[in-house]
mmCIF file of C-alpha atoms and ligand atoms in Angstrom:
data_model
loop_
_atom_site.group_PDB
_atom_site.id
_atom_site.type_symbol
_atom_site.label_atom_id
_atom_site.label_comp_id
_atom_site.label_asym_id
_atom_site.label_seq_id
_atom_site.Cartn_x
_atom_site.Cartn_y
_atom_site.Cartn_z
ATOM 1 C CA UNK A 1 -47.726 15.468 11.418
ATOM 2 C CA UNK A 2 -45.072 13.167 10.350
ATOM 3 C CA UNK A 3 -44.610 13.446 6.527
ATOM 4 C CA UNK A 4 -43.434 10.446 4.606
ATOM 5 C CA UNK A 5 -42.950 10.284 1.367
ATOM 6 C CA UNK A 6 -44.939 7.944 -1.733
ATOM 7 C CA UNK A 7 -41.416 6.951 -2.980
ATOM 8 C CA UNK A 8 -40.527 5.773 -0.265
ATOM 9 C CA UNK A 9 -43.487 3.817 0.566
ATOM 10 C CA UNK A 10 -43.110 2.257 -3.626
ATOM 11 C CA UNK A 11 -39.780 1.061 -2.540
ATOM 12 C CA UNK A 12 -40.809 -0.735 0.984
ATOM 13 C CA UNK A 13 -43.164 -2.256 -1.053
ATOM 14 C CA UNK A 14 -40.962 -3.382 -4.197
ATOM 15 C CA UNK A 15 -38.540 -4.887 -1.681
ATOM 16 C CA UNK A 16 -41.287 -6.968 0.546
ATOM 17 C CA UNK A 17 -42.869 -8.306 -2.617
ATOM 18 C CA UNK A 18 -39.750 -9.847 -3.506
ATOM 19 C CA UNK A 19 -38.413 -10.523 -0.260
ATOM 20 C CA UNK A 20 -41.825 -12.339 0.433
ATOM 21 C CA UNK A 21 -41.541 -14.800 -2.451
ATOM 22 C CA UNK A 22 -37.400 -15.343 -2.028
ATOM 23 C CA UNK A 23 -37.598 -15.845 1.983
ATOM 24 C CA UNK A 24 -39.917 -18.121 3.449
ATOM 25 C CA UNK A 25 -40.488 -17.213 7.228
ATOM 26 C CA UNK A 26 -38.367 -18.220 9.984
ATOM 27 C CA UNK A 27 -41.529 -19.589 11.796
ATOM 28 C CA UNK A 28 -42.800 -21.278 8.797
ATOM 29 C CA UNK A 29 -39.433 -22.710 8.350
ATOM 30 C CA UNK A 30 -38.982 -24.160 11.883
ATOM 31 C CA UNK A 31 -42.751 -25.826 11.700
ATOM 32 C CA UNK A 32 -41.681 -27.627 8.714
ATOM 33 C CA UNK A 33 -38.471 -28.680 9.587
ATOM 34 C CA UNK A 34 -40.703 -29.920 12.781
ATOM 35 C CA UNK A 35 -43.136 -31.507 10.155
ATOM 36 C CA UNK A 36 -39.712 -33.612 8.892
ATOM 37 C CA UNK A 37 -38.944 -35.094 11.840
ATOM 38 C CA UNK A 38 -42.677 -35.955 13.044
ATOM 39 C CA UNK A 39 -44.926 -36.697 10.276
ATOM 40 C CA UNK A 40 -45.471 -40.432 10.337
ATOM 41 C CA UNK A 41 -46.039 -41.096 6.684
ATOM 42 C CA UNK A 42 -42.903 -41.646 4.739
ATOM 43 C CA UNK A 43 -43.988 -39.979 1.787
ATOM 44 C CA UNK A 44 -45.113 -37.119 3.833
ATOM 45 C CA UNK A 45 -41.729 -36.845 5.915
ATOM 46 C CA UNK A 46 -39.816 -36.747 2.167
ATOM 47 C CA UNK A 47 -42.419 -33.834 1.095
ATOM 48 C CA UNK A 48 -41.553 -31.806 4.221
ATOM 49 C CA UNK A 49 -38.025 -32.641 3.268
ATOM 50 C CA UNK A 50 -38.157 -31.275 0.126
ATOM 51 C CA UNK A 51 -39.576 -27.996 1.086
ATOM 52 C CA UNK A 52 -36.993 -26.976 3.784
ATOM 53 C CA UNK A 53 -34.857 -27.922 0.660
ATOM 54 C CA UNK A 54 -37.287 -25.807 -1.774
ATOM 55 C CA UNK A 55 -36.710 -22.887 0.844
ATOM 56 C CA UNK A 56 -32.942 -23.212 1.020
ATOM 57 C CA UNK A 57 -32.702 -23.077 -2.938
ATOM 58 C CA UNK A 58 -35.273 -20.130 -3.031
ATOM 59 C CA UNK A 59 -33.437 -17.830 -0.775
ATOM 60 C CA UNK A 60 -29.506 -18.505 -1.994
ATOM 61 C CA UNK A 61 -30.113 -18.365 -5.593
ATOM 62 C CA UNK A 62 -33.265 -15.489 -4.955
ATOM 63 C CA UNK A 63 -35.715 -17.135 -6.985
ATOM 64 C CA UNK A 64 -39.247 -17.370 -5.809
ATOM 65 C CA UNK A 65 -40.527 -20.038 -3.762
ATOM 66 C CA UNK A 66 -43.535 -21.589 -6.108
ATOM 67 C CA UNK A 67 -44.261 -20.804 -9.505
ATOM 68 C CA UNK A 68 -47.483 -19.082 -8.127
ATOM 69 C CA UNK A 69 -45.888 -16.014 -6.795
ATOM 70 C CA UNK A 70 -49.478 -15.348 -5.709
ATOM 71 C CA UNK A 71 -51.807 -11.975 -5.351
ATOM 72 C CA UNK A 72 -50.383 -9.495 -3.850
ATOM 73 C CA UNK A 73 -52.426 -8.563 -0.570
ATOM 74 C CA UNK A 74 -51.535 -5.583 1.104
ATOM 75 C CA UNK A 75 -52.596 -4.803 4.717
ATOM 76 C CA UNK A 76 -51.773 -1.560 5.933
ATOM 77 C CA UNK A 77 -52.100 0.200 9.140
ATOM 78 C CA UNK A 78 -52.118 4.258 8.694
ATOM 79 C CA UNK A 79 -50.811 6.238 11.729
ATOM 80 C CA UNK A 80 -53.231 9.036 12.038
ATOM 81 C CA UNK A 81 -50.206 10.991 12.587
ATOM 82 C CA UNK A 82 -49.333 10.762 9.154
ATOM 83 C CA UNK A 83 -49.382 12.741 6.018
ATOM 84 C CA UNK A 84 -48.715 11.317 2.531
ATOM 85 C CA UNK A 85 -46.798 13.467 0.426
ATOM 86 C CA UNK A 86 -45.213 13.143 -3.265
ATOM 87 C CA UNK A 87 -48.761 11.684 -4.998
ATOM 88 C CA UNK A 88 -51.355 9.398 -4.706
ATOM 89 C CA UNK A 89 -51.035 6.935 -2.282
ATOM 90 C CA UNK A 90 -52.611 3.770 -3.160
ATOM 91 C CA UNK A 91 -50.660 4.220 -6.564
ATOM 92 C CA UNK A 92 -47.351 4.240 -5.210
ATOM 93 C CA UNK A 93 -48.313 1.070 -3.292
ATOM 94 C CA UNK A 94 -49.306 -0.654 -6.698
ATOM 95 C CA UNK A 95 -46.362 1.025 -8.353
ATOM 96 C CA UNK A 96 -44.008 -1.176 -5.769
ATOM 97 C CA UNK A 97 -45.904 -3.809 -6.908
ATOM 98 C CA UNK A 98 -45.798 -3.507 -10.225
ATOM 99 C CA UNK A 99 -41.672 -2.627 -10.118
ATOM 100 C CA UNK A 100 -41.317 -5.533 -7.621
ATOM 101 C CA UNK A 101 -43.131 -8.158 -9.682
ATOM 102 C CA UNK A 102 -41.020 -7.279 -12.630
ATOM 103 C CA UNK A 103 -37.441 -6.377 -10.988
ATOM 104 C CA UNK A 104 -38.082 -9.511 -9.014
ATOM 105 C CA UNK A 105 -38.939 -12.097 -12.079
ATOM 106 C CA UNK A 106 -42.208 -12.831 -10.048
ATOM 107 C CA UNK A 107 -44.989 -14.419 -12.364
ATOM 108 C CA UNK A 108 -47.441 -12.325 -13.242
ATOM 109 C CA UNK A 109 -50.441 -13.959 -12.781
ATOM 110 C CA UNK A 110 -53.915 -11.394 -12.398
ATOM 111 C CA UNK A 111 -56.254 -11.328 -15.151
ATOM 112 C CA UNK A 112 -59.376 -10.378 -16.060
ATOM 113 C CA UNK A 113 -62.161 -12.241 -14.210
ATOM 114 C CA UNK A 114 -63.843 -12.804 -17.713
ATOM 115 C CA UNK A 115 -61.620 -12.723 -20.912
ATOM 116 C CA UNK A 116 -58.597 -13.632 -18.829
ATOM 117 C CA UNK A 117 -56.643 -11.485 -20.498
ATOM 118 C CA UNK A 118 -53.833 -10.861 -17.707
ATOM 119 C CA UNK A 119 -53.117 -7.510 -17.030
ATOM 120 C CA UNK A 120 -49.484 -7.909 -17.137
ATOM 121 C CA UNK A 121 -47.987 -6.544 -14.100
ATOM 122 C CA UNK A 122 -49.867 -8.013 -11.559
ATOM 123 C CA UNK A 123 -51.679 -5.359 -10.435
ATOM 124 C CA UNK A 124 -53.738 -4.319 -8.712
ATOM 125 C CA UNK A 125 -52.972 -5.591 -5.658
ATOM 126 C CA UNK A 126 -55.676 -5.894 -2.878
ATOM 127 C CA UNK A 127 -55.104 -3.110 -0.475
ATOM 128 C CA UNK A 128 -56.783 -2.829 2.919
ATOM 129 C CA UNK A 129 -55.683 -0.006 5.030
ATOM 130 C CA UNK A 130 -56.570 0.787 8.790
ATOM 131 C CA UNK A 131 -56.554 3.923 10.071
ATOM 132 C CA UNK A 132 -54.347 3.383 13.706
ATOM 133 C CA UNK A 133 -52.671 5.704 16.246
ATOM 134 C CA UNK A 134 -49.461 6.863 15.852
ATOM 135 C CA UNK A 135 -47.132 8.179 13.283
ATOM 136 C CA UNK A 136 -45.900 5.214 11.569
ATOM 137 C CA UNK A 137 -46.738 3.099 8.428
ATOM 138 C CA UNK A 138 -46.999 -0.599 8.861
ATOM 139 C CA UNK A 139 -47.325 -2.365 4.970
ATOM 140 C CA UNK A 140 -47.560 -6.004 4.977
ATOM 141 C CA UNK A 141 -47.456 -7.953 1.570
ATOM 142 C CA UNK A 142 -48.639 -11.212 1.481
ATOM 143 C CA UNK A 143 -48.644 -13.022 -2.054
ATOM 144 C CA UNK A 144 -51.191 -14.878 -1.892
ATOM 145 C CA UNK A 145 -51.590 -18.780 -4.068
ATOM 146 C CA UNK A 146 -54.711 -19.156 -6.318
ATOM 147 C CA UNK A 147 -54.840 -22.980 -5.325
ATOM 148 C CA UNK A 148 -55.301 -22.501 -1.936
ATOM 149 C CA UNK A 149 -57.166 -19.236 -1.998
ATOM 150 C CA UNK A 150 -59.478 -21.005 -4.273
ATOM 151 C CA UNK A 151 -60.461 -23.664 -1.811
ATOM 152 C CA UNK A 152 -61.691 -21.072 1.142
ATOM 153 C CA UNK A 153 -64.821 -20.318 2.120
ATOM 154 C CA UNK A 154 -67.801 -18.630 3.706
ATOM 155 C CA UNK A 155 -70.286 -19.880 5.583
ATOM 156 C CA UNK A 156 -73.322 -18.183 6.962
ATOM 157 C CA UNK A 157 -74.245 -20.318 9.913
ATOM 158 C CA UNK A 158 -77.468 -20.146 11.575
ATOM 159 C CA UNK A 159 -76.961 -18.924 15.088
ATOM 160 C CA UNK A 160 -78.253 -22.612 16.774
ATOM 161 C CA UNK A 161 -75.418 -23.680 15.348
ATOM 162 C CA UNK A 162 -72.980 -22.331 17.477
ATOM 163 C CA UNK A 163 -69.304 -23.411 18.617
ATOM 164 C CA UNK A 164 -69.910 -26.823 17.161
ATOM 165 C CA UNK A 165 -71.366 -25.858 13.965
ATOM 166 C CA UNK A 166 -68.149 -23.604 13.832
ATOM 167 C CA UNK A 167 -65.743 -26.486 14.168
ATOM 168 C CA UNK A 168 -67.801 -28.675 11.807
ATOM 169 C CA UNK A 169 -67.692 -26.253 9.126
ATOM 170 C CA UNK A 170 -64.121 -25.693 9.383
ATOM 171 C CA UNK A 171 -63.577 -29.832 8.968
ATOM 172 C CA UNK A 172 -65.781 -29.727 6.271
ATOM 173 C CA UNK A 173 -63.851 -27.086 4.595
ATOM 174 C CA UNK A 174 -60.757 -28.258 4.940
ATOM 175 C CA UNK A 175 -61.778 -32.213 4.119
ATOM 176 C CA UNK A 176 -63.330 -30.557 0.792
ATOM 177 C CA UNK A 177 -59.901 -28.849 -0.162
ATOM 178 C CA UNK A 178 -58.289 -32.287 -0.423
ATOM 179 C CA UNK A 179 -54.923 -31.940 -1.816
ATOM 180 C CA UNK A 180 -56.097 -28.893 -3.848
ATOM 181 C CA UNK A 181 -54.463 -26.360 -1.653
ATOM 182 C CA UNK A 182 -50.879 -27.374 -1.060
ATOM 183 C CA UNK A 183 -50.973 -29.141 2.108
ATOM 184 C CA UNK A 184 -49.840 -28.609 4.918
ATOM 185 C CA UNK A 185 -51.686 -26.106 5.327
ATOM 186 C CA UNK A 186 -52.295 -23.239 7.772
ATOM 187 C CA UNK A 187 -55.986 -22.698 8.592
ATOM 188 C CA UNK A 188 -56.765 -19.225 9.205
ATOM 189 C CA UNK A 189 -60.918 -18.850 10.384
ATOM 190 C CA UNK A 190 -62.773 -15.673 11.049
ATOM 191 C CA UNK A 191 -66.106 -16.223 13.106
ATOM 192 C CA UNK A 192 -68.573 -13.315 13.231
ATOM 193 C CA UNK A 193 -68.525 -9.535 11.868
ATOM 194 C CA UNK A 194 -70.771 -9.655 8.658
ATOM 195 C CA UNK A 195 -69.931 -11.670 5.632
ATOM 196 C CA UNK A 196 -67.436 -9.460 4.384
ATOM 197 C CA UNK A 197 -65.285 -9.044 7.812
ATOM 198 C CA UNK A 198 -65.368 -12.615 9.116
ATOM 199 C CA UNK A 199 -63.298 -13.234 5.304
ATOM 200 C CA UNK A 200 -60.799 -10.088 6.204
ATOM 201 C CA UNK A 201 -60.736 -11.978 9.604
ATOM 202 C CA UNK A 202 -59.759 -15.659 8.126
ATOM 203 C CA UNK A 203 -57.017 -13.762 6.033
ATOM 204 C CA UNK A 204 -55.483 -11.190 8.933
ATOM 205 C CA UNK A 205 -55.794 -14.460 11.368
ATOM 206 C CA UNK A 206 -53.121 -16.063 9.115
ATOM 207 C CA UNK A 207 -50.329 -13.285 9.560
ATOM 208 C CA UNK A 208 -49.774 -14.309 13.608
ATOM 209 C CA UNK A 209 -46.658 -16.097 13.871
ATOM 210 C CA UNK A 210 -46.535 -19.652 13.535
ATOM 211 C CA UNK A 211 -46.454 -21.556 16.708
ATOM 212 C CA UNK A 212 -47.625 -18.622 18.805
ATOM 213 C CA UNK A 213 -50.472 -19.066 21.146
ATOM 214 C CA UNK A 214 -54.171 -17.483 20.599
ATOM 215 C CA UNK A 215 -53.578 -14.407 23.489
ATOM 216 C CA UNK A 216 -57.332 -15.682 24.399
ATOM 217 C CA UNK A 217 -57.501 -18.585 26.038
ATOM 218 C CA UNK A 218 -61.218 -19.547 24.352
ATOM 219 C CA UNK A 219 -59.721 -18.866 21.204
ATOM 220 C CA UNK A 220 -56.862 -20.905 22.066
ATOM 221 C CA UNK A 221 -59.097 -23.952 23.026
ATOM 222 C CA UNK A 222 -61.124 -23.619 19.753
ATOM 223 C CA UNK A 223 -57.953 -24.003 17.789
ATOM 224 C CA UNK A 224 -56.420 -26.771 19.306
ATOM 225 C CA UNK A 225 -59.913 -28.957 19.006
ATOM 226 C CA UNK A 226 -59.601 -27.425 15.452
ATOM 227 C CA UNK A 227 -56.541 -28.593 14.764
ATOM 228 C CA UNK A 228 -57.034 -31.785 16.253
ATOM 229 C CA UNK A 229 -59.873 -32.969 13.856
ATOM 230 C CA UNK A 230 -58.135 -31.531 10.560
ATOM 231 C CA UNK A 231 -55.360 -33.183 11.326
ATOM 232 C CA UNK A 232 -57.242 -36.700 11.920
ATOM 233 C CA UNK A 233 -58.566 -36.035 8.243
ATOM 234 C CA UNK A 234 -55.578 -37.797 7.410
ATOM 235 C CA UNK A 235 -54.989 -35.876 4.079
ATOM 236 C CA UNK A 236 -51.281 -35.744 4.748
ATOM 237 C CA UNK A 237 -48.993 -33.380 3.332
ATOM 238 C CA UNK A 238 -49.322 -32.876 -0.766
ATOM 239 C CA UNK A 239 -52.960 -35.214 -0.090
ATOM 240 C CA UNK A 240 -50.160 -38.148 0.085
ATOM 241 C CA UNK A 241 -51.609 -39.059 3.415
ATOM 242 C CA UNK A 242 -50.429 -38.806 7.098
ATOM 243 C CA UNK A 243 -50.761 -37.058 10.067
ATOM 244 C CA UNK A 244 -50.114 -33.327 9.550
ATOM 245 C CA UNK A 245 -52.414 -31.852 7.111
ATOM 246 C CA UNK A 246 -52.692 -28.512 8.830
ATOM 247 C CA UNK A 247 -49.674 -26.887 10.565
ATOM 248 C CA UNK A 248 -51.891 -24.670 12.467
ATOM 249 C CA UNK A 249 -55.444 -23.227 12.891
ATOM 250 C CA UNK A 250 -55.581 -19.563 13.654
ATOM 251 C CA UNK A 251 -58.529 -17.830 14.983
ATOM 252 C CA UNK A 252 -60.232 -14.653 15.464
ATOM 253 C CA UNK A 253 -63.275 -13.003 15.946
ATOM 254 C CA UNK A 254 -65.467 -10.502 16.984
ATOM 255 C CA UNK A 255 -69.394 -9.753 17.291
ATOM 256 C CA UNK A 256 -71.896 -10.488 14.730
ATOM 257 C CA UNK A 257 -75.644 -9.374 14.347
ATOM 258 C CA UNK A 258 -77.852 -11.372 16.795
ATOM 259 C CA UNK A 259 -79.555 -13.120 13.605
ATOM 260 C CA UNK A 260 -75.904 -14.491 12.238
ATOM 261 C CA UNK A 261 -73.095 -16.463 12.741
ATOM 262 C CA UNK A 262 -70.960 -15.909 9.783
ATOM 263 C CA UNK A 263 -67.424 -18.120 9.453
ATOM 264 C CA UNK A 264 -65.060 -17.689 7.144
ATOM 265 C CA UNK A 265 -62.302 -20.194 6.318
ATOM 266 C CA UNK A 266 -59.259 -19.209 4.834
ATOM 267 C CA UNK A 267 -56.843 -21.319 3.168
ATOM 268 C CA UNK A 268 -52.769 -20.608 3.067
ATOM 269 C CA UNK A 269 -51.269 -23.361 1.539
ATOM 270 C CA UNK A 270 -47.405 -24.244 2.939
ATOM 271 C CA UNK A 271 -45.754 -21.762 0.574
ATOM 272 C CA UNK A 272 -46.836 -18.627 2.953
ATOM 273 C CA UNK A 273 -45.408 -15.470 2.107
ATOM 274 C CA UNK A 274 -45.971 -12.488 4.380
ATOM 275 C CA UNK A 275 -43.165 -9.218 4.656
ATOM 276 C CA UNK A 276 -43.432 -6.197 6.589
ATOM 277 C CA UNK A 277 -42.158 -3.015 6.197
ATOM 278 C CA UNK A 278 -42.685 -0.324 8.849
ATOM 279 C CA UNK A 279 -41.969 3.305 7.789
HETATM 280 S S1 LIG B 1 -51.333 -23.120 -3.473
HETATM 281 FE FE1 LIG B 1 -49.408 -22.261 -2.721
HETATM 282 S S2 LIG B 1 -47.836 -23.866 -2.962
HETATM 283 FE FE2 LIG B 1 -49.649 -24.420 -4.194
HETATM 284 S S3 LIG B 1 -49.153 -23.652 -6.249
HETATM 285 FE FE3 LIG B 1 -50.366 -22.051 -5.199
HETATM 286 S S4 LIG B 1 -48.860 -20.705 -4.188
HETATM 287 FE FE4 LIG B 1 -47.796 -22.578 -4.784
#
């Protein structure tokens, strides 16, 4: 067994909660300076300006990229090979978060669901953790915006409904978000699992790189037809109108129970924050 330690894994996270709302992606970064030069709405090519600007500002004077500096969602992937030693393990995780929110200046912003008193340290994150092979730990922190998380969904189709109820849904999601979510957007969609999965699905779907194919080629076909109709919306970026609403669609799935057809459509507005740390 491989021992690491829970300090360590507090530190990997303190660092890629504040690296996550400083940096913005390379890939994000290249699809909207790509968005600058081929939106056709004025307004739309100056908004796309602005945030490859926004970006630039965020990263050399390290403050964070949007006032929302988001939930923290933490996906991790276990090794099996791997002990945890030095304490309780989902602690130290929310311990990074809790130092990196503060060291970092990020905003603060989990309350509770009622009173809305805020909790002041903005934990607890949202862990999920997978058991894998190996003996390494894979965290990913993604802050993720209320706005956009706000306008996703899930829909529990009716098996008839099939591929085309899929991308009709999807549409309808999106066309229902409006300007709410920060466009552009990236569409991340989970079809199938139970009602639960098919949301982990929409959310994991949006950590693939920008730009890079579906590795399944009916996946990849769904997207693109996807992407084409969300994008003929015409909601533009910021709801200004124009041509790219979406930046991408990304897609997985898996089985579902022969009586369902659950879809779930998750929203990441253009501010999206993802770093991994692999221990
Ligand atoms: S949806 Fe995204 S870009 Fe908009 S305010 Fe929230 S985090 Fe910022």
């Amino acid at each position: 067994m491989r021992q690491i330690e829970t300090a360590a894994i507090t530190k990997a996270v303190k660092e890629a909660a504040i690296a996550a709302n400083y940096d913005l992606g390379e890939d994000i970064l290249a699809a909207l300076k790509r968005g600058e030069q081929e939106e056709e709405s004025p307004s739309g090519r100056e908004i796309f300006r602005q945030l490859v600007e926004n970006a630039g500002i965020a990263c050399n004077e390290r403050v964070p990229l949007c006032q929302d500096c988001g939930l923290a969602v933490i996906f991790v992937e276990l090794g099996q090979e791997v002990q945890i030693v030095g304490g309780d393990f989902e602690q130290a995780i929310q311990e990074g978060v809790r130092q990196g929110y503060g060291e970092g200046f990020l905003r603060k912003s989990l309350c509770h669901p009622l009173t809305r008193a805020n909790t002041g340290d903005n934990t607890p994150a949202v862990i999920h953790t997978e058991i894998v092979p190996g003996d390494r730990l894979k965290i990913t922190v993604v802050p993720k915006g209320g706005g956009s998380e706000n306008m996703s969904r899930v829909h529990m189709l009716k098996p008839a409904e099939g591929r085309a109820g899929v991308i009709e849904k999807v549409v309808a999601t999106v066309k229902e978000a409006g300007p709410n979510p920060c466009p552009p957007i990236i569409v991340g969609v989970g079809i199938g699992g139970t009602f639960e999965r098919a949301a982990l699905l929409a959310k994991k779907a949006l950590l693939r790189e920008l730009g890079s194919p579906n590795p399944d080629p009916e996946l990849a076909a769904l997207e693109q037809e996807m992407f084409q109709q969300v994008n003929d919306l015409g909601i533009g970026p910021q709801g200004l109108g124009g041509r790219i609403t979406a930046m991408a669609v990304h897609v997985l799935m898996q089985p579902s129970h022969i009586a369902s057809l659950p879809v779930a459509v998750n929203i990441q507005c253009h501010s999206s924050r993802h770093k991994e740390a692999v221990l």
